[in-house]
Amino acid sequence: MSERPVPLPYADPAFLADPFPLYRELREEGPVRRVVAAGGLDAWLVTRYEDGLAALSDSRLSSDVRDASDPRLLAQLPGTERESMLSNMLRSDPPDHTRLRRLVSKAFTARRVAEMRPRIQAVTDRLLDAIAPAGRADLVADLALPLPVTVIGELLGVPADDRLDFQRWTDRMIMRGAEPPDPAVVNEAWQHMRAYVTGLIRDKRAHPGDDLLSGLITARDEEQRLSEDELIAMVFLLLAAGYITTVNLIGGGIAMLLAQPDQLDLLRSEPELLGSAVEEFLRYDGPVNPGIARFAREDVEIAGTAIPRGATVLIASAIADRDPVRFPDPDRLDITRQDNAHLAFGHGVHYCLGAPLARLEGQIAIGTVLRRLPGLALAVAPDEIRWRPGGLRGPLSLPVTFETA
């Protein structure tokens, strides 16, 4: 296997539209491949399913970017706010991760998610009511984006008038392209976010409600509460993780169906397949691209490849979820696929806490679109769809036409 890093061409629209031919080549070349990832960062790409599954549970691979040897990773974060920005369960390891996740889990329960079904359906219907008479829409701007922003905002207890501010600040902190993020832009957005959340926490302490943020403020774990930094970082994490990947799931899922009319027709005729369809969307072209970053605490070996301490390891779920050793006919979208233990939500202690909510929103949104928008078709040529650059995967817009009532 060549040791020369392969650049992932995030500035190339053709790659953004379809990265899978290159991903397939990388997987066939070997189970671990050196690449140049977003922002010019050197990384070790884990390309095969079983190796990725094992790596996601390997305690020698840290989620904390402070374990990375490349100084550019930390330099992307403003130094004065670095510790508070990293005080969340996504960027922590046990035992801190265990404590943070336990506290959040007490407020973010499966019962709460299940109880949200009628509200998610109502928001979806309201959004579609607004576009139905026009016969055309952008299903990202008009549905896939406002739905999860509304849902996570209501769940956290963020007033409706403030949610667009949250979205804007979050976008400035997490959107990535071929170039590294500007620390000044990240810092400004974080300062706005921190000031607002601090005030919101103060209000919730004085007047708690039946929302997730009030629950996080009062949650206890062996008499320990979340610190102020942990609370603020947790709100940011839940907002970011709670909306952008779901935007990509909904928009990307509809785009996949429009590109494969046989699967679209099958799902229209058999809506009971919505559950397996969403799992297949996550496997076939999931919302994270190419995968999940970890940092080697020590020298490690993965699939026979020696990886030095401090190296960035990209566990490429987007590539592993098309591994033919694990998934028969992996490059075919098959919404009836049953054996579908994909890695789109991760694995192990960091398995996505919001997975049930993302699945529910995806099923409701996509199912309602198919039911309420007959004759759905792309309003542009498939190669005109613009895709998110680097780190996340989904259409930036999805112009469609459909029949009006």
Short mmCIF file of C-alpha atoms in Angstrom, two decimals:
data_model
loop_
_atom_site.label_atom_id
_atom_site.label_comp_id
_atom_site.label_asym_id
_atom_site.label_seq_id
_atom_site.Cartn_x
_atom_site.Cartn_y
_atom_site.Cartn_z
CA MET A 1 0.00 0.00 0.00
CA SER A 2 1.40 3.42 -0.99
CA GLU A 3 2.20 5.75 1.90
CA ARG A 4 1.58 8.88 -0.17
CA PRO A 5 -1.61 10.51 1.18
CA VAL A 6 -4.52 10.65 -1.24
CA PRO A 7 -6.26 14.07 -1.24
CA LEU A 8 -10.03 13.96 -0.86
CA PRO A 9 -11.08 16.57 -3.45
CA TYR A 10 -13.68 18.54 -1.49
CA ALA A 11 -13.41 21.48 -3.92
CA ASP A 12 -14.46 19.28 -6.86
CA PRO A 13 -18.24 19.44 -7.52
CA ALA A 14 -18.11 16.03 -9.23
CA PHE A 15 -16.64 14.44 -6.10
CA LEU A 16 -19.19 16.16 -3.86
CA ALA A 17 -22.01 14.90 -6.08
CA ASP A 18 -20.71 11.31 -6.06
CA PRO A 19 -17.71 10.48 -3.86
CA PHE A 20 -18.32 6.74 -3.99
CA PRO A 21 -16.17 5.76 -7.01
CA LEU A 22 -13.11 7.19 -5.22
CA TYR A 23 -14.23 5.66 -1.92
CA ARG A 24 -14.55 2.27 -3.58
CA GLU A 25 -11.01 2.57 -4.97
CA LEU A 26 -9.64 3.46 -1.54
CA ARG A 27 -11.38 0.50 0.10
CA GLU A 28 -10.10 -1.87 -2.58
CA GLU A 29 -6.54 -0.57 -2.14
CA GLY A 30 -6.49 -1.47 1.54
CA PRO A 31 -8.30 -1.40 4.88
CA VAL A 32 -6.40 1.70 6.07
CA ARG A 33 -5.37 4.53 3.76
CA ARG A 34 -3.58 7.81 4.39
CA VAL A 35 -5.56 10.76 3.04
CA VAL A 36 -5.62 14.53 3.08
CA ALA A 37 -9.03 15.38 4.53
CA ALA A 38 -11.02 18.62 4.91
CA GLY A 39 -8.87 21.62 5.80
CA GLY A 40 -5.74 19.91 4.48
CA LEU A 41 -5.47 17.65 7.54
CA ASP A 42 -3.52 14.41 7.27
CA ALA A 43 -5.60 11.42 8.42
CA TRP A 44 -5.71 7.64 8.39
CA LEU A 45 -8.89 6.43 6.71
CA VAL A 46 -10.41 3.14 7.94
CA THR A 47 -12.39 1.85 4.97
CA ARG A 48 -13.84 -1.57 5.85
CA TYR A 49 -16.82 -2.43 7.98
CA GLU A 50 -15.38 -4.86 10.54
CA ASP A 51 -12.31 -2.69 11.10
CA GLY A 52 -14.51 0.40 11.50
CA LEU A 53 -16.79 -1.39 13.94
CA ALA A 54 -13.79 -2.41 16.06
CA ALA A 55 -12.19 1.04 15.88
CA LEU A 56 -15.35 2.75 17.13
CA SER A 57 -15.10 0.66 20.31
CA ASP A 58 -11.31 0.97 20.74
CA SER A 59 -10.50 2.94 23.90
CA ARG A 60 -7.06 3.76 22.48
CA LEU A 61 -8.80 6.03 19.98
CA SER A 62 -9.97 9.21 21.69
CA SER A 63 -12.82 11.56 20.84
CA ASP A 64 -10.99 14.47 22.46
CA VAL A 65 -9.24 16.65 19.87
CA ARG A 66 -6.71 17.60 22.54
CA ASP A 67 -5.20 14.14 21.97
CA ALA A 68 -4.39 15.08 18.36
CA SER A 69 -0.80 15.91 17.45
CA ASP A 70 -1.70 18.20 14.53
CA PRO A 71 -1.79 21.70 16.07
CA ARG A 72 -4.12 22.95 13.33
CA LEU A 73 -7.04 21.07 14.84
CA LEU A 74 -6.95 23.02 18.09
CA ALA A 75 -5.93 26.22 16.28
CA GLN A 76 -9.32 26.19 14.55
CA LEU A 77 -10.92 26.85 17.95
CA PRO A 78 -10.54 30.19 19.75
CA GLY A 79 -8.10 29.72 22.63
CA THR A 80 -10.10 31.65 25.21
CA GLU A 81 -13.19 29.48 24.67
CA ARG A 82 -11.54 26.20 23.76
CA GLU A 83 -12.24 24.37 27.01
CA SER A 84 -15.89 25.38 27.12
CA MET A 85 -16.43 24.46 23.45
CA LEU A 86 -15.01 20.99 24.08
CA SER A 87 -16.97 20.33 27.30
CA ASN A 88 -19.56 18.08 25.66
CA MET A 89 -20.04 14.35 25.41
CA LEU A 90 -19.18 14.22 21.68
CA ARG A 91 -15.64 15.41 22.42
CA SER A 92 -15.06 13.61 25.72
CA ASP A 93 -14.12 10.08 26.72
CA PRO A 94 -15.05 7.95 29.75
CA PRO A 95 -15.37 8.65 32.60
CA ASP A 96 -16.42 12.23 31.72
CA HIS A 97 -18.41 11.01 28.73
CA THR A 98 -20.20 8.44 30.87
CA ARG A 99 -21.26 11.09 33.40
CA LEU A 100 -22.38 13.59 30.75
CA ARG A 101 -24.33 11.04 28.74
CA ARG A 102 -26.04 9.69 31.86
CA LEU A 103 -27.17 13.18 32.83
CA VAL A 104 -28.49 13.94 29.35
CA SER A 105 -30.17 10.55 29.03
CA LYS A 106 -32.27 11.25 32.11
CA ALA A 107 -33.86 14.21 30.34
CA PHE A 108 -33.69 12.96 26.72
CA THR A 109 -35.74 9.80 27.02
CA ALA A 110 -37.32 7.46 24.49
CA ARG A 111 -40.71 8.34 25.98
CA ARG A 112 -40.15 12.03 25.23
CA VAL A 113 -39.22 11.21 21.63
CA ALA A 114 -42.27 8.98 21.14
CA GLU A 115 -44.52 11.67 22.56
CA MET A 116 -43.22 14.09 19.95
CA ARG A 117 -44.71 12.17 16.99
CA PRO A 118 -47.96 14.20 16.79
CA ARG A 119 -46.05 17.48 17.03
CA ILE A 120 -43.51 16.45 14.36
CA GLN A 121 -46.39 15.44 12.11
CA ALA A 122 -48.17 18.77 12.74
CA VAL A 123 -45.04 20.80 11.92
CA THR A 124 -44.48 18.74 8.77
CA ASP A 125 -48.06 19.28 7.64
CA ARG A 126 -47.87 23.02 8.32
CA LEU A 127 -44.69 23.33 6.24
CA LEU A 128 -46.20 21.35 3.37
CA ASP A 129 -49.45 23.35 3.56
CA ALA A 130 -47.38 26.45 2.77
CA ILE A 131 -45.85 24.99 -0.41
CA ALA A 132 -48.61 22.70 -1.71
CA PRO A 133 -50.50 25.35 -3.75
CA ALA A 134 -47.36 26.44 -5.64
CA GLY A 135 -46.55 23.14 -7.34
CA ARG A 136 -42.83 23.73 -6.78
CA ALA A 137 -40.51 24.06 -3.78
CA ASP A 138 -37.01 23.68 -2.46
CA LEU A 139 -37.46 20.70 -0.14
CA VAL A 140 -34.32 21.59 1.82
CA ALA A 141 -35.19 25.23 2.52
CA ASP A 142 -38.93 24.61 2.81
CA LEU A 143 -38.99 21.32 4.77
CA ALA A 144 -35.76 19.49 5.56
CA LEU A 145 -34.20 22.52 7.29
CA PRO A 146 -37.10 24.16 9.20
CA LEU A 147 -38.54 20.88 10.49
CA PRO A 148 -35.58 19.72 12.64
CA VAL A 149 -34.74 23.30 13.63
CA THR A 150 -38.29 23.65 14.97
CA VAL A 151 -38.28 20.25 16.65
CA ILE A 152 -34.94 20.60 18.46
CA GLY A 153 -35.78 24.21 19.36
CA GLU A 154 -39.05 23.13 20.97
CA LEU A 155 -37.38 20.19 22.68
CA LEU A 156 -34.76 22.45 24.25
CA GLY A 157 -37.24 25.21 25.03
CA VAL A 158 -35.70 27.83 22.72
CA PRO A 159 -38.28 30.55 21.85
CA ALA A 160 -39.42 30.35 18.22
CA ASP A 161 -38.21 33.87 17.38
CA ASP A 162 -34.64 32.95 18.41
CA ARG A 163 -34.21 29.70 16.47
CA LEU A 164 -32.93 31.23 13.25
CA ASP A 165 -30.18 32.93 15.25
CA PHE A 166 -29.22 29.56 16.69
CA GLN A 167 -29.13 28.06 13.22
CA ARG A 168 -26.91 30.85 11.89
CA TRP A 169 -24.44 30.64 14.78
CA THR A 170 -24.31 26.85 14.55
CA ASP A 171 -23.69 26.93 10.80
CA ARG A 172 -20.74 29.27 11.25
CA MET A 173 -19.17 26.93 13.80
CA ILE A 174 -19.64 23.59 12.07
CA MET A 175 -19.86 24.13 8.32
CA ARG A 176 -16.68 22.90 6.68
CA GLY A 177 -15.37 22.95 3.15
CA ALA A 178 -12.06 22.35 1.49
CA GLU A 179 -10.48 25.11 3.58
CA PRO A 180 -10.15 25.13 7.40
CA PRO A 181 -12.68 27.27 9.27
CA ASP A 182 -11.75 30.84 10.18
CA PRO A 183 -11.14 30.93 13.97
CA ALA A 184 -12.34 34.54 14.10
CA VAL A 185 -15.70 33.56 12.58
CA VAL A 186 -15.98 30.56 14.91
CA ASN A 187 -15.13 32.74 17.91
CA GLU A 188 -17.68 35.42 17.05
CA ALA A 189 -20.45 32.84 16.56
CA TRP A 190 -19.50 31.06 19.80
CA GLN A 191 -19.58 34.33 21.75
CA HIS A 192 -23.10 35.05 20.47
CA MET A 193 -24.16 31.49 21.26
CA ARG A 194 -22.61 31.54 24.74
CA ALA A 195 -24.17 34.91 25.68
CA TYR A 196 -27.61 33.82 24.52
CA VAL A 197 -27.50 30.37 26.15
CA THR A 198 -26.24 31.87 29.41
CA GLY A 199 -29.27 34.14 29.51
CA LEU A 200 -31.59 31.31 28.55
CA ILE A 201 -30.20 29.11 31.34
CA ARG A 202 -30.72 31.94 33.81
CA ASP A 203 -34.36 32.28 32.70
CA LYS A 204 -34.94 28.52 32.88
CA ARG A 205 -33.50 28.34 36.38
CA ALA A 206 -35.94 31.03 37.48
CA HIS A 207 -38.89 29.64 35.52
CA PRO A 208 -38.31 25.96 34.61
CA GLY A 209 -40.55 24.36 32.04
CA ASP A 210 -41.24 20.93 30.58
CA ASP A 211 -38.32 21.10 28.15
CA LEU A 212 -34.95 19.43 27.75
CA LEU A 213 -32.88 22.42 28.87
CA SER A 214 -34.85 22.71 32.13
CA GLY A 215 -34.29 18.99 32.59
CA LEU A 216 -30.55 19.33 31.98
CA ILE A 217 -30.33 22.14 34.56
CA THR A 218 -31.97 20.03 37.24
CA ALA A 219 -30.54 16.62 36.26
CA ARG A 220 -28.30 15.00 38.84
CA ASP A 221 -25.88 12.14 38.74
CA GLU A 222 -24.66 11.11 42.18
CA GLU A 223 -25.26 14.71 43.36
CA GLN A 224 -23.28 16.18 40.45
CA ARG A 225 -24.85 18.72 38.12
CA LEU A 226 -23.64 19.86 34.74
CA SER A 227 -21.26 22.79 35.11
CA GLU A 228 -22.07 26.06 33.34
CA ASP A 229 -19.53 25.31 30.57
CA GLU A 230 -20.91 21.79 30.22
CA LEU A 231 -24.48 23.08 29.98
CA ILE A 232 -23.58 25.58 27.27
CA ALA A 233 -21.51 23.06 25.31
CA MET A 234 -24.31 20.49 25.64
CA VAL A 235 -26.90 22.91 24.25
CA PHE A 236 -24.63 23.64 21.29
CA LEU A 237 -24.03 19.93 20.70
CA LEU A 238 -27.74 19.07 20.84
CA LEU A 239 -28.63 21.94 18.52
CA ALA A 240 -25.91 21.10 16.01
CA ALA A 241 -26.35 17.33 16.12
CA GLY A 242 -30.11 17.74 16.44
CA TYR A 243 -30.65 19.52 13.20
CA ILE A 244 -27.92 19.49 10.56
CA THR A 245 -27.59 15.71 10.18
CA THR A 246 -31.39 15.36 10.12
CA VAL A 247 -31.56 18.02 7.38
CA ASN A 248 -29.17 15.84 5.38
CA LEU A 249 -31.13 12.67 6.10
CA ILE A 250 -34.44 14.15 4.91
CA GLY A 251 -33.08 16.04 1.91
CA GLY A 252 -30.70 13.25 0.95
CA GLY A 253 -33.35 10.55 1.36
CA ILE A 254 -35.76 12.34 -0.98
CA ALA A 255 -32.93 12.96 -3.48
CA MET A 256 -32.09 9.24 -3.45
CA LEU A 257 -35.70 8.31 -4.18
CA LEU A 258 -35.96 10.81 -7.03
CA ALA A 259 -32.78 9.35 -8.54
CA GLN A 260 -34.20 5.79 -8.30
CA PRO A 261 -37.84 5.82 -9.48
CA ASP A 262 -38.35 2.10 -8.83
CA GLN A 263 -37.63 2.64 -5.12
CA LEU A 264 -39.84 5.74 -5.08
CA ASP A 265 -42.74 3.83 -6.60
CA LEU A 266 -42.22 0.92 -4.20
CA LEU A 267 -42.27 3.20 -1.14
CA ARG A 268 -45.38 5.01 -2.38
CA SER A 269 -47.18 1.71 -2.81
CA GLU A 270 -45.88 0.18 0.44
CA PRO A 271 -45.51 2.98 3.02
CA GLU A 272 -44.96 0.36 5.72
CA LEU A 273 -41.41 0.17 4.32
CA LEU A 274 -40.59 3.65 5.65
CA GLY A 275 -38.62 2.27 8.59
CA SER A 276 -36.34 0.08 6.48
CA ALA A 277 -36.15 2.82 3.82
CA VAL A 278 -34.70 5.34 6.29
CA GLU A 279 -32.14 2.78 7.47
CA GLU A 280 -31.16 2.18 3.84
CA PHE A 281 -30.80 5.92 3.19
CA LEU A 282 -28.46 6.09 6.20
CA ARG A 283 -26.40 3.17 4.91
CA TYR A 284 -26.35 3.99 1.21
CA ASP A 285 -25.54 7.71 1.44
CA GLY A 286 -25.61 8.85 5.06
CA PRO A 287 -25.41 12.41 6.44
CA VAL A 288 -21.75 12.19 7.59
CA ASN A 289 -18.99 12.12 5.00
CA PRO A 290 -16.67 10.31 5.04
CA GLY A 291 -16.97 9.39 8.71
CA ILE A 292 -16.13 9.88 12.36
CA ALA A 293 -12.83 11.33 13.61
CA ARG A 294 -10.83 9.80 16.43
CA PHE A 295 -7.32 10.54 17.73
CA ALA A 296 -4.74 7.91 18.70
CA ARG A 297 -3.83 8.11 22.42
CA GLU A 298 -0.88 5.81 21.75
CA ASP A 299 0.71 3.94 18.89
CA VAL A 300 -1.95 1.56 17.58
CA GLU A 301 -2.32 -1.03 14.86
CA ILE A 302 -5.49 -1.22 12.76
CA ALA A 303 -5.86 -4.00 10.20
CA GLY A 304 -2.10 -4.52 10.14
CA THR A 305 -1.30 -0.82 9.69
CA ALA A 306 0.81 0.98 12.32
CA ILE A 307 -0.70 4.34 13.26
CA PRO A 308 1.36 6.73 15.41
CA ARG A 309 0.25 8.37 18.61
CA GLY A 310 -1.63 11.63 18.01
CA ALA A 311 -2.69 10.71 14.48
CA THR A 312 -6.18 11.54 13.25
CA VAL A 313 -8.14 8.40 12.39
CA LEU A 314 -11.19 8.78 10.16
CA ILE A 315 -13.51 5.83 10.63
CA ALA A 316 -15.18 6.08 7.26
CA SER A 317 -18.77 4.98 7.80
CA ALA A 318 -19.66 6.20 4.30
CA ILE A 319 -17.15 3.74 2.83
CA ALA A 320 -17.59 0.92 5.33
CA ASP A 321 -21.36 0.95 4.86
CA ARG A 322 -20.79 -0.09 1.25
CA ASP A 323 -18.35 -2.87 2.11
CA PRO A 324 -19.39 -5.87 -0.02
CA VAL A 325 -18.09 -8.26 2.64
CA ARG A 326 -20.80 -6.97 5.00
CA PHE A 327 -23.59 -5.81 2.66
CA PRO A 328 -24.62 -7.82 -0.41
CA ASP A 329 -24.83 -5.68 -3.56
CA PRO A 330 -23.81 -2.61 -1.52
CA ASP A 331 -23.97 -0.05 -4.32
CA ARG A 332 -27.66 -0.71 -4.90
CA LEU A 333 -30.30 1.25 -2.98
CA ASP A 334 -32.72 -1.36 -1.62
CA ILE A 335 -35.38 -0.04 0.75
CA THR A 336 -36.43 -3.61 1.60
CA ARG A 337 -32.96 -4.45 2.99
CA GLN A 338 -33.36 -6.02 6.45
CA ASP A 339 -29.87 -6.95 7.66
CA ASN A 340 -28.75 -3.33 7.81
CA ALA A 341 -26.55 -2.66 10.86
CA HIS A 342 -24.92 0.44 9.32
CA LEU A 343 -22.44 2.73 11.07
CA ALA A 344 -24.13 6.05 10.21
CA PHE A 345 -24.98 6.66 13.89
CA GLY A 346 -21.64 5.35 15.11
CA HIS A 347 -21.17 2.44 17.50
CA GLY A 348 -20.19 1.80 21.09
CA VAL A 349 -20.32 4.35 23.91
CA HIS A 350 -20.63 7.24 21.46
CA TYR A 351 -23.59 5.80 19.57
CA CYS A 352 -25.78 8.77 18.64
CA LEU A 353 -28.11 9.65 21.50
CA GLY A 354 -30.50 11.40 19.10
CA ALA A 355 -30.81 8.48 16.67
CA PRO A 356 -34.46 7.68 17.60
CA LEU A 357 -35.46 11.32 17.02
CA ALA A 358 -33.63 11.52 13.69
CA ARG A 359 -35.25 8.30 12.53
CA LEU A 360 -38.70 9.52 13.55
CA GLU A 361 -38.30 12.89 11.83
CA GLY A 362 -36.98 11.20 8.68
CA GLN A 363 -39.85 8.73 8.52
CA ILE A 364 -42.53 11.37 9.12
CA ALA A 365 -41.07 13.97 6.73
CA ILE A 366 -40.34 11.62 3.83
CA GLY A 367 -43.55 9.63 4.25
CA THR A 368 -45.68 12.80 4.33
CA VAL A 369 -43.95 14.22 1.23
CA LEU A 370 -44.71 11.05 -0.72
CA ARG A 371 -48.32 11.06 0.47
CA ARG A 372 -49.06 14.73 -0.08
CA LEU A 373 -46.99 15.69 -3.14
CA PRO A 374 -48.03 13.50 -6.09
CA GLY A 375 -45.98 13.64 -9.25
CA LEU A 376 -42.86 14.65 -7.31
CA ALA A 377 -39.91 15.27 -9.64
CA LEU A 378 -36.65 17.19 -9.71
CA ALA A 379 -36.98 20.70 -11.13
CA VAL A 380 -33.32 20.67 -12.22
CA ALA A 381 -31.03 18.15 -13.86
CA PRO A 382 -29.50 15.75 -11.30
CA ASP A 383 -26.02 17.14 -11.95
CA GLU A 384 -27.24 20.64 -11.02
CA ILE A 385 -27.93 19.67 -7.39
CA ARG A 386 -25.31 21.27 -5.12
CA TRP A 387 -23.94 19.19 -2.25
CA ARG A 388 -22.45 20.18 1.10
CA PRO A 389 -18.66 20.27 1.12
CA GLY A 390 -16.52 18.27 3.53
CA GLY A 391 -17.53 16.51 6.72
CA LEU A 392 -21.27 16.47 6.13
CA ARG A 393 -23.23 14.94 3.29
CA GLY A 394 -26.51 16.20 1.85
CA PRO A 395 -27.96 18.49 -0.82
CA LEU A 396 -27.74 22.23 -0.16
CA SER A 397 -31.00 22.63 -2.03
CA LEU A 398 -33.50 20.29 -3.65
CA PRO A 399 -35.73 22.08 -6.21
CA VAL A 400 -38.77 19.95 -7.09
CA THR A 401 -42.10 20.18 -8.87
CA PHE A 402 -45.30 18.31 -8.05
CA GLU A 403 -49.00 18.26 -8.83
CA THR A 404 -51.25 20.70 -7.05
CA ALA A 405 -54.61 19.72 -5.61
#
